[in-house]
Coordinates of N, CA and C and ligand atoms in Angstrom, one line a residue:
M430 N -13.9 26.0 -2.5 CA -13.5 25.0 -3.8 C -14.1 23.8 -3.3
T431 N -14.7 23.1 -3.8 CA -15.4 21.6 -3.7 C -14.6 20.1 -3.6
A432 N -14.4 19.2 -3.1 CA -13.5 18.4 -3.5 C -13.3 18.1 -4.9
K433 N -14.3 18.4 -5.3 CA -14.0 17.6 -6.6 C -14.0 18.5 -7.3
Q434 N -14.1 20.4 -7.3 CA -13.1 20.9 -8.3 C -11.6 20.9 -7.8
T435 N -11.5 20.5 -6.7 CA -10.0 20.7 -6.1 C -9.2 19.4 -7.4
V436 N -10.1 18.2 -7.6 CA -9.4 17.3 -8.5 C -9.6 17.8 -10.0
L437 N -10.5 18.3 -10.1 CA -10.2 18.6 -11.8 C -9.1 19.3 -11.7
K438 N -8.8 20.6 -11.0 CA -8.0 21.8 -11.0 C -6.3 20.9 -11.2
Y439 N -6.2 19.8 -10.6 CA -5.0 18.9 -10.7 C -4.9 18.5 -11.7
L440 N -5.8 17.5 -12.1 CA -5.9 16.1 -12.6 C -5.4 16.6 -13.7
P441 N -4.2 15.8 -14.4 CA -3.8 15.6 -16.1 C -4.9 15.9 -16.7
D442 N -5.2 17.1 -17.8 CA -6.2 17.0 -18.5 C -6.5 15.8 -19.2
D443 N -5.7 15.2 -19.8 CA -6.0 13.7 -20.5 C -6.6 12.5 -19.6
L444 N -6.5 12.8 -18.0 CA -7.0 11.3 -17.4 C -8.5 12.1 -17.3
E445 N -9.4 10.9 -17.7 CA -11.1 10.9 -16.7 C -11.2 10.8 -15.6
P446 N -11.8 11.9 -14.6 CA -11.7 12.0 -13.4 C -12.8 10.8 -12.7
E447 N -14.2 10.3 -13.9 CA -14.9 9.5 -13.2 C -14.4 7.9 -13.7
R448 N -13.0 8.0 -14.6 CA -12.7 6.7 -14.5 C -11.3 6.0 -14.1
L449 N -10.9 7.1 -12.8 CA -10.4 6.8 -12.1 C -10.2 5.7 -11.1
P450 N -8.7 4.9 -11.0 CA -9.0 3.6 -10.0 C -9.5 4.0 -8.4
R451 N -9.9 3.8 -7.6 CA -11.0 4.3 -6.6 C -9.5 3.8 -5.6
H452 N -8.8 2.8 -5.9 CA -7.8 1.8 -4.6 C -6.8 1.8 -5.5
V453 N -5.8 2.5 -5.5 CA -4.1 2.1 -6.0 C -3.0 1.5 -5.1
A454 N -2.5 0.2 -5.2 CA -1.8 -0.2 -4.5 C -0.3 -0.6 -5.0
V455 N 0.6 -0.8 -4.3 CA 2.3 -0.4 -5.0 C 3.0 -1.3 -4.3
I456 N 3.8 -1.7 -5.0 CA 5.1 -3.2 -4.4 C 6.0 -1.8 -4.7
M457 N 6.5 -0.8 -4.1 CA 7.8 -0.2 -3.5 C 8.9 -0.9 -4.1
D458 N 9.2 -1.6 -5.4 CA 10.5 -2.0 -5.2 C 12.0 -1.6 -6.1
G459 N 12.7 -2.7 -5.6 CA 14.7 -1.4 -6.6 C 14.9 -0.4 -5.9
N460 N 14.8 -0.2 -4.4 CA 15.4 0.3 -3.6 C 16.7 0.2 -3.6
G461 N 17.1 -1.3 -3.3 CA 18.4 -1.1 -3.5 C 19.4 -1.3 -4.8
R462 N 18.9 -1.7 -5.7 CA 19.4 -1.4 -7.2 C 19.4 -0.1 -7.2
W463 N 18.5 0.7 -6.7 CA 18.7 2.0 -7.4 C 20.3 2.3 -6.5
A464 N 20.3 2.0 -5.4 CA 21.1 2.8 -4.0 C 23.0 2.0 -5.1
K465 N 22.8 1.0 -5.7 CA 23.5 0.3 -6.0 C 24.4 0.8 -7.6
Q466 N 23.4 1.3 -8.1 CA 23.7 2.3 -9.3 C 24.2 4.0 -9.1
Q467 N 23.9 4.1 -8.0 CA 24.2 5.8 -7.5 C 25.9 5.1 -6.6
G468 N 26.1 4.3 -6.0 CA 27.3 3.6 -5.6 C 26.9 3.8 -3.8
L469 N 25.7 3.6 -3.6 CA 25.7 4.1 -2.2 C 25.0 3.0 -1.6
P470 N 25.3 3.1 0.1 CA 24.6 1.9 0.5 C 23.3 1.3 0.1
R471 N 23.0 0.1 0.5 CA 21.4 0.0 0.0 C 20.4 1.1 0.7
I472 N 20.5 1.0 1.9 CA 20.1 1.8 2.9 C 19.8 3.3 2.7
M473 N 20.5 3.6 1.6 CA 20.2 5.2 1.2 C 19.0 5.1 0.1
G474 N 18.9 3.8 -0.7 CA 17.6 3.7 -1.6 C 16.4 3.7 -0.8
H475 N 16.2 2.9 0.6 CA 15.4 3.1 1.5 C 14.8 4.6 1.8
R476 N 16.1 5.5 2.3 CA 15.6 6.4 2.6 C 15.0 7.5 1.4
R477 N 15.5 7.6 0.2 CA 15.0 7.9 -0.7 C 13.8 7.4 -1.1
G478 N 13.5 6.3 -0.5 CA 12.1 5.5 -1.1 C 11.0 6.1 -0.3
V479 N 11.1 6.6 0.8 CA 10.2 7.2 1.7 C 9.9 8.4 0.7
D480 N 10.8 9.4 0.5 CA 10.2 10.4 -0.5 C 9.3 10.0 -1.7
A481 N 10.0 9.2 -1.8 CA 8.9 9.0 -3.4 C 7.6 8.4 -3.0
L482 N 7.3 8.0 -1.8 CA 5.9 7.4 -1.2 C 5.5 8.6 -0.8
K483 N 6.0 9.6 -0.1 CA 5.5 10.6 0.2 C 4.7 11.6 -1.3
D484 N 5.8 11.6 -2.1 CA 5.1 11.8 -3.0 C 3.9 11.3 -4.1
L485 N 4.2 10.4 -4.0 CA 2.9 9.3 -4.4 C 1.8 9.8 -3.3
L486 N 1.6 9.9 -1.9 CA 0.6 9.8 -1.4 C 0.0 11.2 -1.4
R487 N 0.6 12.7 -1.6 CA 0.2 13.9 -2.2 C -0.3 13.9 -3.2
C488 N 0.3 13.2 -4.3 CA -0.5 13.4 -6.0 C -1.9 11.9 -5.7
C489 N -2.0 11.4 -5.1 CA -3.3 10.5 -4.8 C -4.2 11.6 -4.2
K490 N -4.0 12.2 -3.2 CA -4.3 12.9 -2.8 C -5.3 13.7 -3.5
D491 N -4.4 14.9 -4.3 CA -4.1 15.9 -5.7 C -5.7 15.3 -6.5
W492 N -5.1 14.2 -6.9 CA -6.2 13.8 -8.0 C -7.5 12.9 -7.8
G493 N -7.6 12.9 -6.6 CA -8.5 12.3 -6.3 C -9.1 11.1 -6.2
I494 N -7.4 9.7 -5.8 CA -7.9 9.1 -5.0 C -8.0 8.4 -4.4
E495 N -9.1 7.7 -4.2 CA -9.7 7.7 -2.4 C -8.6 6.5 -1.5
A496 N -8.1 5.8 -2.0 CA -7.0 4.9 -1.2 C -5.9 4.5 -1.7
L497 N -5.2 4.3 -1.1 CA -3.4 3.9 -1.1 C -2.6 3.4 -0.6
T498 N -2.4 2.0 -1.1 CA -1.7 1.0 -0.2 C -0.2 0.7 -0.7
A499 N 0.6 1.0 0.5 CA 1.9 0.2 0.0 C 2.7 -0.6 0.9
Y500 N 3.6 -1.3 -0.1 CA 4.1 -2.7 0.9 C 5.2 -2.2 0.9
A501 N 5.2 -2.2 2.7 CA 6.7 -1.7 3.0 C 7.9 -2.8 3.8
F502 N 6.8 -3.8 4.0 CA 8.0 -4.9 4.6 C 7.4 -6.0 4.3
S503 N 7.8 -7.1 4.2 CA 6.8 -8.4 3.7 C 7.4 -9.2 4.9
T504 N 6.5 -10.3 5.2 CA 7.0 -11.5 6.2 C 8.5 -12.2 5.9
E505 N 8.7 -12.3 4.5 CA 9.7 -12.6 4.2 C 11.4 -11.9 4.1
N506 N 11.1 -10.2 4.2 CA 11.9 -9.5 4.4 C 12.8 -9.6 5.8
W507 N 12.1 -10.4 6.4 CA 13.0 -10.9 7.9 C 14.3 -11.5 7.4
G508 N 14.5 -12.0 6.4 CA 15.6 -12.7 5.7 C 16.7 -12.0 5.4
R509 N 16.3 -10.8 5.1 CA 17.6 -10.0 5.1 C 19.0 -9.7 6.1
P510 N 19.7 -9.2 5.8 CA 21.0 -8.8 6.9 C 19.8 -8.2 7.5
L511 N 20.2 -8.3 9.0 CA 20.1 -7.7 10.4 C 20.4 -6.4 10.3
E512 N 21.3 -6.1 9.6 CA 21.7 -4.5 9.8 C 20.5 -3.5 8.8
E513 N 20.2 -4.0 7.6 CA 19.1 -3.2 6.6 C 17.5 -3.7 7.5
V514 N 17.4 -4.8 8.1 CA 16.1 -4.9 8.7 C 15.7 -4.2 10.0
D515 N 17.1 -3.3 10.3 CA 17.0 -2.4 11.7 C 17.1 -1.5 11.3
F516 N 18.1 -0.9 10.2 CA 18.0 0.2 9.8 C 16.1 0.8 9.3
L517 N 15.4 -0.3 8.7 CA 14.2 -0.4 8.3 C 13.0 0.4 9.6
M518 N 13.4 -0.8 10.2 CA 12.3 -0.5 11.3 C 12.4 0.8 12.0
T519 N 13.8 1.0 12.2 CA 14.0 2.4 12.7 C 13.4 3.7 11.8
L520 N 13.5 3.3 10.5 CA 13.2 4.6 9.3 C 11.7 4.5 9.4
F521 N 11.2 3.5 9.8 CA 9.4 3.3 9.7 C 9.2 4.4 10.8
E522 N 9.8 3.9 12.1 CA 9.5 4.7 13.3 C 9.6 6.1 13.0
R523 N 10.9 6.5 12.7 CA 11.0 8.0 12.5 C 10.3 8.9 11.3
V524 N 10.2 8.3 10.5 CA 8.9 8.6 9.5 C 7.4 9.0 9.9
L525 N 6.9 7.8 10.7 CA 6.0 7.8 11.2 C 5.9 9.1 12.0
R526 N 6.7 8.7 13.1 CA 6.4 10.2 14.1 C 6.6 11.0 13.6
Q527 N 7.8 11.6 12.3 CA 7.7 12.9 11.5 C 6.5 13.3 10.7
E528 N 6.1 12.5 10.0 CA 4.8 12.7 9.2 C 3.5 13.0 10.1
L529 N 3.4 12.5 11.2 CA 2.1 12.2 11.9 C 1.1 13.8 11.7
R530 N 1.7 15.0 12.3 CA 1.2 16.2 12.4 C 0.7 16.5 10.3
E531 N 1.7 16.3 9.6 CA 1.1 16.6 8.2 C 0.1 15.6 7.8
M532 N 0.0 14.6 8.1 CA -1.1 13.5 7.7 C -2.5 14.4 8.6
M533 N -2.5 14.8 9.5 CA -3.9 15.2 10.3 C -3.7 16.4 9.6
Q534 N -2.8 17.0 9.5 CA -3.2 18.8 8.5 C -4.5 18.2 7.6
E535 N -3.6 17.1 6.5 CA -3.8 17.1 5.0 C -5.0 15.7 5.1
N536 N -5.9 15.1 6.3 CA -7.1 14.6 6.5 C -7.0 13.1 6.4
V537 N -5.4 12.9 6.3 CA -5.1 11.3 6.4 C -5.4 10.2 6.9
Q538 N -5.9 9.4 6.6 CA -6.8 8.5 7.8 C -5.4 7.1 7.5
I539 N -4.7 7.1 8.0 CA -3.4 5.8 8.0 C -4.0 4.7 8.8
R540 N -3.5 3.5 8.0 CA -3.5 2.3 8.4 C -2.6 1.4 8.6
F541 N -2.2 0.5 9.2 CA -1.2 -0.7 9.0 C -2.0 -2.0 8.9
V542 N -1.6 -2.6 8.0 CA -1.9 -4.0 7.8 C -0.5 -5.3 7.8
G543 N -0.8 -6.1 8.6 CA 0.4 -7.1 8.8 C 0.0 -7.9 10.1
N544 N 1.1 -8.6 10.1 CA 1.6 -9.0 11.2 C 2.3 -8.1 12.4
L545 N 1.7 -7.1 13.1 CA 2.2 -6.1 13.8 C 2.6 -6.8 15.0
N546 N 2.0 -7.8 15.7 CA 2.2 -8.1 17.2 C 3.9 -8.2 17.3
S547 N 4.8 -8.7 16.2 CA 6.2 -9.1 16.1 C 6.8 -8.0 15.5
L548 N 6.2 -6.5 15.3 CA 7.5 -6.0 15.0 C 7.9 -5.4 16.1
P549 N 9.3 -4.3 16.7 CA 9.8 -3.6 17.4 C 8.7 -2.9 18.5
S550 N 8.5 -3.0 19.8 CA 7.1 -2.6 20.7 C 7.0 -0.7 20.1
S551 N 8.8 -0.1 20.1 CA 8.7 1.3 20.0 C 7.8 1.6 18.8
L552 N 8.0 0.6 17.3 CA 7.4 0.8 16.6 C 5.9 0.0 16.9
Q553 N 5.6 -0.3 17.0 CA 4.1 -0.4 17.7 C 3.6 0.6 18.0
A554 N 4.0 0.9 19.2 CA 3.9 2.1 19.8 C 3.5 3.1 18.9
E555 N 4.2 3.8 17.9 CA 4.1 4.2 16.6 C 2.6 4.3 15.9
I556 N 3.0 3.3 15.7 CA 1.5 2.6 14.6 C 0.4 2.8 15.7
E557 N 0.2 2.7 16.9 CA -1.4 2.5 17.1 C -1.2 4.4 17.4
R558 N -0.5 4.8 18.1 CA -0.8 6.3 18.2 C -1.0 6.8 16.2
S559 N -0.2 6.6 15.3 CA -1.0 7.3 14.4 C -2.4 7.0 13.5
M560 N -2.5 5.5 13.9 CA -4.1 4.7 13.4 C -4.8 5.7 14.8
A561 N -4.6 5.8 15.9 CA -5.8 5.8 16.7 C -6.0 7.7 16.0
E562 N -5.0 8.2 16.0 CA -5.2 9.8 15.7 C -5.8 10.1 14.7
T563 N -5.9 9.6 13.6 CA -6.2 9.9 12.0 C -7.3 8.7 11.8
K564 N -7.8 8.2 12.6 CA -9.0 7.2 12.6 C -10.0 8.4 11.8
E565 N -10.4 9.5 12.5 CA -11.6 9.7 11.8 C -11.6 10.8 10.9
N566 N -10.1 10.5 10.5 CA -10.1 11.4 9.3 C -10.7 11.2 8.0
Q567 N -11.3 12.0 7.2 CA -12.1 11.6 6.1 C -11.4 11.7 4.7
G568 N -10.3 12.3 4.6 CA -9.3 12.2 3.3 C -9.2 10.6 3.2
I569 N -8.1 11.1 2.3 CA -7.7 9.8 1.4 C -7.3 8.3 2.7
K570 N -7.4 7.3 2.6 CA -6.8 6.0 2.9 C -5.9 5.8 2.4
F571 N -4.6 5.6 3.6 CA -3.8 5.1 3.4 C -3.3 4.0 4.0
T572 N -2.8 2.9 3.7 CA -2.6 2.2 4.3 C -1.3 1.4 3.8
V573 N -0.6 1.2 5.0 CA 0.9 1.0 4.8 C 1.4 -1.2 5.2
A574 N 1.7 -1.8 4.2 CA 1.6 -3.2 4.5 C 3.0 -3.3 5.3
T575 N 2.9 -3.7 6.8 CA 4.3 -3.8 7.1 C 4.1 -5.4 8.3
N576 N 5.7 -6.0 8.1 CA 5.4 -7.4 8.2 C 4.4 -8.0 7.6
Y577 N 3.9 -7.8 6.3 CA 2.5 -8.5 5.6 C 3.0 -9.6 4.9
G578 N 1.9 -10.7 5.2 CA 2.1 -11.3 4.1 C 0.6 -11.7 3.9
G579 N 0.7 -12.3 2.7 CA -0.6 -12.2 1.8 C -1.2 -13.8 2.4
R580 N -0.4 -14.8 2.8 CA -0.9 -16.6 2.6 C -0.6 -16.3 4.4
E581 N 0.3 -15.4 5.3 CA -0.4 -15.7 6.4 C -1.9 -14.8 6.7
E582 N -2.1 -13.8 6.0 CA -3.3 -13.0 5.8 C -4.5 -13.9 6.3
I583 N -4.3 -14.9 5.3 CA -5.3 -15.7 5.1 C -5.8 -16.6 6.0
L584 N -4.4 -17.1 6.2 CA -3.9 -18.0 7.7 C -5.2 -17.8 8.7
Q585 N -4.3 -16.6 8.9 CA -4.9 -16.0 10.4 C -6.5 -16.2 10.4
A586 N -7.2 -15.5 9.2 CA -8.7 -15.1 8.8 C -8.8 -16.6 9.1
C587 N -8.6 -18.0 8.9 CA -9.2 -19.2 8.7 C -8.9 -19.8 10.0
R588 N -8.3 -19.2 10.9 CA -8.0 -19.9 12.6 C -9.3 -18.9 13.3
A589 N -9.6 -17.9 13.0 CA -10.4 -16.8 13.3 C -11.5 -17.7 13.5
I590 N -11.8 -18.1 12.1 CA -13.2 -18.1 11.7 C -12.9 -20.2 12.3
A591 N -12.3 -20.8 12.0 CA -12.1 -22.2 12.6 C -12.9 -22.3 14.1
N592 N -12.1 -21.3 14.5 CA -12.3 -20.7 16.1 C -14.0 -21.1 16.5
Q593 N -14.2 -20.0 16.0 CA -15.2 -19.5 16.0 C -16.5 -20.8 16.0
V594 N -16.3 -21.5 14.9 CA -17.1 -23.0 14.5 C -17.2 -24.0 15.7
K595 N -15.5 -23.8 16.1 CA -15.5 -24.6 17.3 C -16.1 -24.5 18.2
Q596 N -15.9 -22.7 18.8 CA -17.3 -22.5 19.6 C -18.9 -22.7 19.5
G597 N -19.2 -23.0 18.4 CA -20.6 -23.0 18.0 C -21.3 -21.7 18.1
T598 N -20.6 -20.8 17.6 CA -20.9 -19.4 17.4 C -21.2 -19.2 15.9
L599 N -21.0 -19.9 14.9 CA -20.8 -20.2 13.9 C -21.1 -21.4 12.9
N600 N -22.0 -21.3 11.7 CA -22.1 -22.8 11.1 C -21.5 -22.3 10.1
P601 N -20.7 -23.6 9.5 CA -20.0 -23.7 8.6 C -20.7 -23.0 6.8
E602 N -21.9 -23.4 7.2 CA -22.9 -22.4 5.9 C -22.9 -20.8 5.6
E603 N -22.4 -20.4 7.1 CA -22.3 -18.8 7.2 C -21.4 -18.4 6.3
I604 N -20.0 -19.0 6.1 CA -18.6 -18.5 5.8 C -18.8 -18.4 4.4
D605 N -18.9 -16.8 4.3 CA -19.4 -16.5 2.6 C -18.1 -15.8 2.6
R606 N -18.0 -14.8 1.5 CA -17.2 -13.8 0.9 C -16.8 -13.0 1.8
S607 N -18.1 -12.2 2.4 CA -18.5 -10.9 3.4 C -17.3 -11.3 4.6
L608 N -18.4 -12.6 5.0 CA -17.4 -12.9 6.2 C -16.4 -13.1 6.5
F609 N -15.4 -13.7 5.1 CA -14.3 -14.3 5.0 C -13.2 -12.4 5.1
E610 N -13.8 -11.8 4.5 CA -13.2 -10.4 4.2 C -12.9 -9.8 5.9
S611 N -14.4 -9.6 6.5 CA -14.3 -9.2 7.6 C -12.9 -10.0 8.3
H612 N -12.6 -11.0 8.2 CA -11.6 -11.3 9.1 C -9.9 -11.1 8.6
L613 N -10.2 -10.5 7.3 CA -8.7 -10.4 6.5 C -8.1 -8.8 7.1
Y614 N -6.7 -8.5 7.4 CA -6.0 -7.5 7.8 C -7.4 -6.0 7.4
T615 N -7.6 -6.3 5.9 CA -8.2 -5.2 4.7 C -9.4 -4.9 5.1
A616 N -10.1 -5.3 6.4 CA -11.6 -5.2 6.2 C -12.2 -3.9 6.0
G617 N -12.7 -3.6 5.7 CA -12.9 -2.5 5.3 C -12.7 -1.8 4.3
I618 N -11.4 -2.0 4.2 CA -11.0 -1.5 2.6 C -11.2 -2.2 0.8
C619 N -11.6 -1.3 0.4 CA -12.2 -1.8 -0.9 C -10.9 -2.7 -1.6
D620 N -11.6 -3.5 -2.5 CA -10.5 -4.2 -3.3 C -9.1 -3.5 -4.2
P621 N -8.0 -3.3 -4.7 CA -7.2 -2.3 -5.0 C -7.8 -2.6 -6.5
D622 N -8.1 -1.5 -7.2 CA -8.3 -1.4 -9.1 C -6.9 -1.9 -9.4
L623 N -5.6 -1.0 -9.0 CA -5.0 -0.9 -9.8 C -3.7 -1.3 -8.6
L624 N -2.5 -2.0 -9.7 CA -1.6 -2.7 -8.3 C -0.3 -2.0 -9.7
I625 N 0.8 -1.3 -9.1 CA 1.7 -0.7 -9.8 C 3.3 -1.6 -9.4
R626 N 3.9 -2.1 -10.0 CA 5.2 -2.7 -9.3 C 6.2 -1.7 -10.0
T627 N 7.5 -1.8 -9.5 CA 8.2 -0.8 -9.7 C 9.6 -1.9 -10.0
S628 N 10.3 -1.3 -10.7 CA 12.1 -2.3 -10.8 C 11.8 -3.3 -12.1
G629 N 10.6 -3.5 -12.7 CA 10.6 -4.4 -13.6 C 9.9 -6.1 -13.3
E630 N 9.9 -6.2 -12.0 CA 9.6 -7.4 -11.6 C 8.5 -7.9 -12.0
M631 N 7.9 -9.1 -12.3 CA 6.8 -9.2 -12.8 C 6.2 -10.3 -12.0
R632 N 6.0 -10.1 -10.9 CA 5.4 -11.2 -9.6 C 4.7 -10.0 -8.5
I633 N 4.1 -10.9 -7.6 CA 3.4 -10.2 -6.4 C 3.8 -10.4 -5.3
S634 N 4.7 -11.4 -5.0 CA 5.6 -11.4 -3.7 C 4.6 -11.3 -2.7
N635 N 3.8 -12.3 -2.5 CA 3.4 -12.7 -1.5 C 2.2 -11.3 -0.9
F636 N 1.8 -10.3 -1.8 CA 1.4 -8.5 -1.5 C -0.4 -9.4 -1.3
L637 N -1.3 -9.0 -0.8 CA -2.8 -9.0 -1.1 C -3.3 -10.1 -2.2
L638 N -3.0 -11.3 -1.8 CA -2.9 -12.2 -2.7 C -4.4 -12.4 -2.9
W639 N -5.6 -12.3 -1.9 CA -7.5 -12.4 -1.4 C -7.6 -11.0 -2.6
Q640 N -6.8 -9.8 -2.2 CA -7.6 -8.5 -2.7 C -7.4 -8.4 -3.9
M641 N -6.5 -9.1 -4.6 CA -5.9 -8.7 -5.9 C -6.6 -9.6 -7.1
A642 N -7.8 -10.4 -6.7 CA -8.1 -11.3 -7.3 C -8.7 -10.3 -9.1
Y643 N -8.9 -9.1 -8.8 CA -9.1 -8.4 -10.1 C -8.5 -7.4 -10.5
A644 N -7.5 -6.9 -9.4 CA -6.6 -5.9 -9.8 C -6.1 -5.5 -11.2
E645 N -6.1 -4.9 -12.2 CA -5.7 -4.6 -13.1 C -3.9 -4.3 -12.9
I646 N -2.9 -4.7 -13.6 CA -1.3 -5.2 -12.5 C -0.5 -4.2 -13.9
Y647 N 0.1 -3.1 -13.2 CA 1.2 -2.1 -13.8 C 2.2 -2.4 -13.4
I648 N 3.4 -2.5 -14.2 CA 4.7 -3.0 -14.2 C 5.6 -1.9 -14.8
T649 N 6.5 -1.4 -14.1 CA 7.2 -0.6 -15.0 C 8.7 -0.7 -14.8
Q650 N 9.7 -0.4 -15.3 CA 10.6 -0.6 -15.4 C 11.5 0.5 -14.1
T651 N 11.6 1.3 -13.8 CA 11.4 2.6 -13.0 C 12.0 2.1 -12.1
L652 N 12.7 2.5 -11.3 CA 13.3 1.8 -9.6 C 12.6 2.9 -8.9
W653 N 11.8 2.7 -7.2 CA 10.9 3.3 -6.5 C 11.5 4.6 -6.2
P654 N 12.9 4.3 -5.9 CA 13.2 5.6 -5.8 C 13.0 7.4 -6.8
D655 N 13.0 6.5 -8.2 CA 12.8 7.2 -9.0 C 10.9 7.3 -9.4
F656 N 10.4 7.3 -8.8 CA 9.2 6.5 -9.2 C 8.6 8.1 -8.5
D657 N 7.6 9.1 -10.0 CA 7.8 10.3 -9.7 C 5.7 10.4 -9.8
R658 N 5.6 11.3 -10.2 CA 4.1 11.9 -10.7 C 4.1 11.8 -12.1
K659 N 5.0 11.7 -12.8 CA 4.9 11.5 -14.2 C 4.7 10.1 -15.0
E660 N 5.3 9.3 -13.7 CA 5.5 7.8 -13.8 C 3.9 7.6 -13.6
F661 N 3.3 8.2 -12.3 CA 2.0 7.6 -11.7 C 0.8 8.0 -12.9
H662 N 1.4 9.3 -13.7 CA 0.4 9.3 -14.5 C 0.6 8.9 -15.8
Q663 N 1.5 8.0 -16.0 CA 1.6 6.7 -17.2 C 0.9 6.0 -16.7
A664 N 0.9 5.6 -15.8 CA 0.4 4.2 -14.6 C -1.4 4.6 -14.9
L665 N -1.8 5.7 -14.6 CA -3.0 5.9 -14.5 C -3.7 5.9 -16.4
S666 N -3.0 6.6 -16.8 CA -3.6 6.6 -18.8 C -3.4 4.9 -19.5
A667 N -2.6 4.1 -19.0 CA -2.2 2.7 -19.1 C -3.7 2.5 -18.1
Y668 N -3.8 2.2 -17.6 CA -5.2 1.9 -16.4 C -6.6 2.5 -17.2
Q669 N -6.5 3.4 -17.9 CA -7.9 4.2 -18.5 C -8.2 3.4 -19.5
R670 N -6.8 2.8 -20.2 CA -7.4 2.1 -21.6 C -7.4 0.5 -21.8
R671 N -7.5 0.4 -20.3 CA -7.6 -1.1 -20.0 C -9.4 -1.6 -20.3
D672 N -9.5 -2.7 -20.4 CA -11.2 -3.2 -20.6 C -11.1 -4.1 -19.2
R673 N -11.9 -3.8 -18.5 CA -11.9 -4.3 -17.2 C -13.2 -5.2 -17.2
R674 N -13.1 -6.7 -17.3 CA -14.5 -7.3 -18.1 C -15.0 -8.1 -16.8
F675 N -14.1 -8.3 -16.2 CA -14.7 -9.0 -14.5 C -15.7 -10.2 -15.3
G676 N -14.6 -10.9 -15.9 CA -15.0 -12.3 -16.0 C -16.3 -12.4 -17.3
K677 N -16.8 -11.2 -17.3 CA -18.1 -11.5 -18.6 C -17.7 -10.8 -20.2
V678 N -18.3 -10.2 -20.9 CA -18.0 -10.4 -22.2 C -18.0 -8.6 -22.8
Ligands
IPE1097 C1 12.0 -2.8 -1.6 O1 13.3 -2.3 -2.6 C2 11.6 -2.1 -0.9 C3 11.8 -3.4 0.5 C4 11.5 -4.5 0.2 C5 11.8 -2.8 2.1 P1 14.2 -3.5 -2.3 O2 15.0 -3.5 -1.0 O3 13.4 -4.7 -2.8 O4 15.3 -3.5 -3.4 P2 15.6 -4.3 -4.3 O5 14.7 -4.9 -5.2 O6 16.8 -4.9 -3.9 O7 16.6 -3.3 -5.6
IPE1098 C1 8.5 -6.7 -2.0 O1 9.8 -6.8 -2.8 C2 8.1 -6.7 -1.1 C3 8.2 -5.3 -0.5 C4 8.2 -4.3 -1.6 C5 8.4 -4.7 0.9 P1 10.9 -7.8 -2.8 O2 12.1 -6.9 -3.3 O3 11.0 -8.1 -0.9 O4 10.5 -9.1 -3.1 P2 10.9 -10.0 -4.1 O5 12.3 -10.9 -3.0 O6 11.8 -9.5 -5.4 O7 10.0 -11.3 -4.3
MG1099 MG1 13.2 -6.4 -3.9

């Protein structure tokens, strides 16, 4: 079966394959509130959140979405209680180690964006290993934003460009959109077409500030651990009803 036929086999009938977003980005929010509702500690929400992300990745793959980016940890999330931060770092590392083999089988190309140098060194090692091993995979491009901040991403690009100008290897006139984007963490990944945020919050929280310029935004009240295929289907239906004008008429 060709890739296209596989997509048509799994994709719900009411969705048009040629009008799917190429790149879906998701702010996975509401893990803590989900846990609280169940009378559980917040960390249990994060644990369940991993299952929801694995399901979404599989679904994107089945339905023929080219790229998925998930916001796992923001530069501001370091301000949370130490216990929660430690739990998250350990969780990321463990999940990465556990899932690598399946990602290889599923042809997933995983990539991490953010300030990775200040993550725990054992997590950095796991990140490097997973990126190196899946580098040549031609399936879905799965990006995880970890210690990610949109402002920091833009600033580090500015610093790199300013250094080139200072060294005389770049003319300020040469600084255009494409050059600037080549210095972002997301270089080589197309801009998100659809941004999904769970838990009803109507904000961007420092996520992909540059890349989000023309993303369609979809917000659901559902808390992240409860976000499933049915919810994703609804988000895609809403997306296909949108009229994307990009400033034109
Ligand atoms: C999102 O869920 C996960 C991370 C930010 C790591 P939250 O932990 O923000 O859950 P709420 O918003 O407190 O419910
Ligand atoms: C955004 O969620 C960050 C992630 C999902 C990783 P937050 O819960 O940290 O965002 P705010 O604090 O509600 O803006
Ligand atoms: Mg939150």
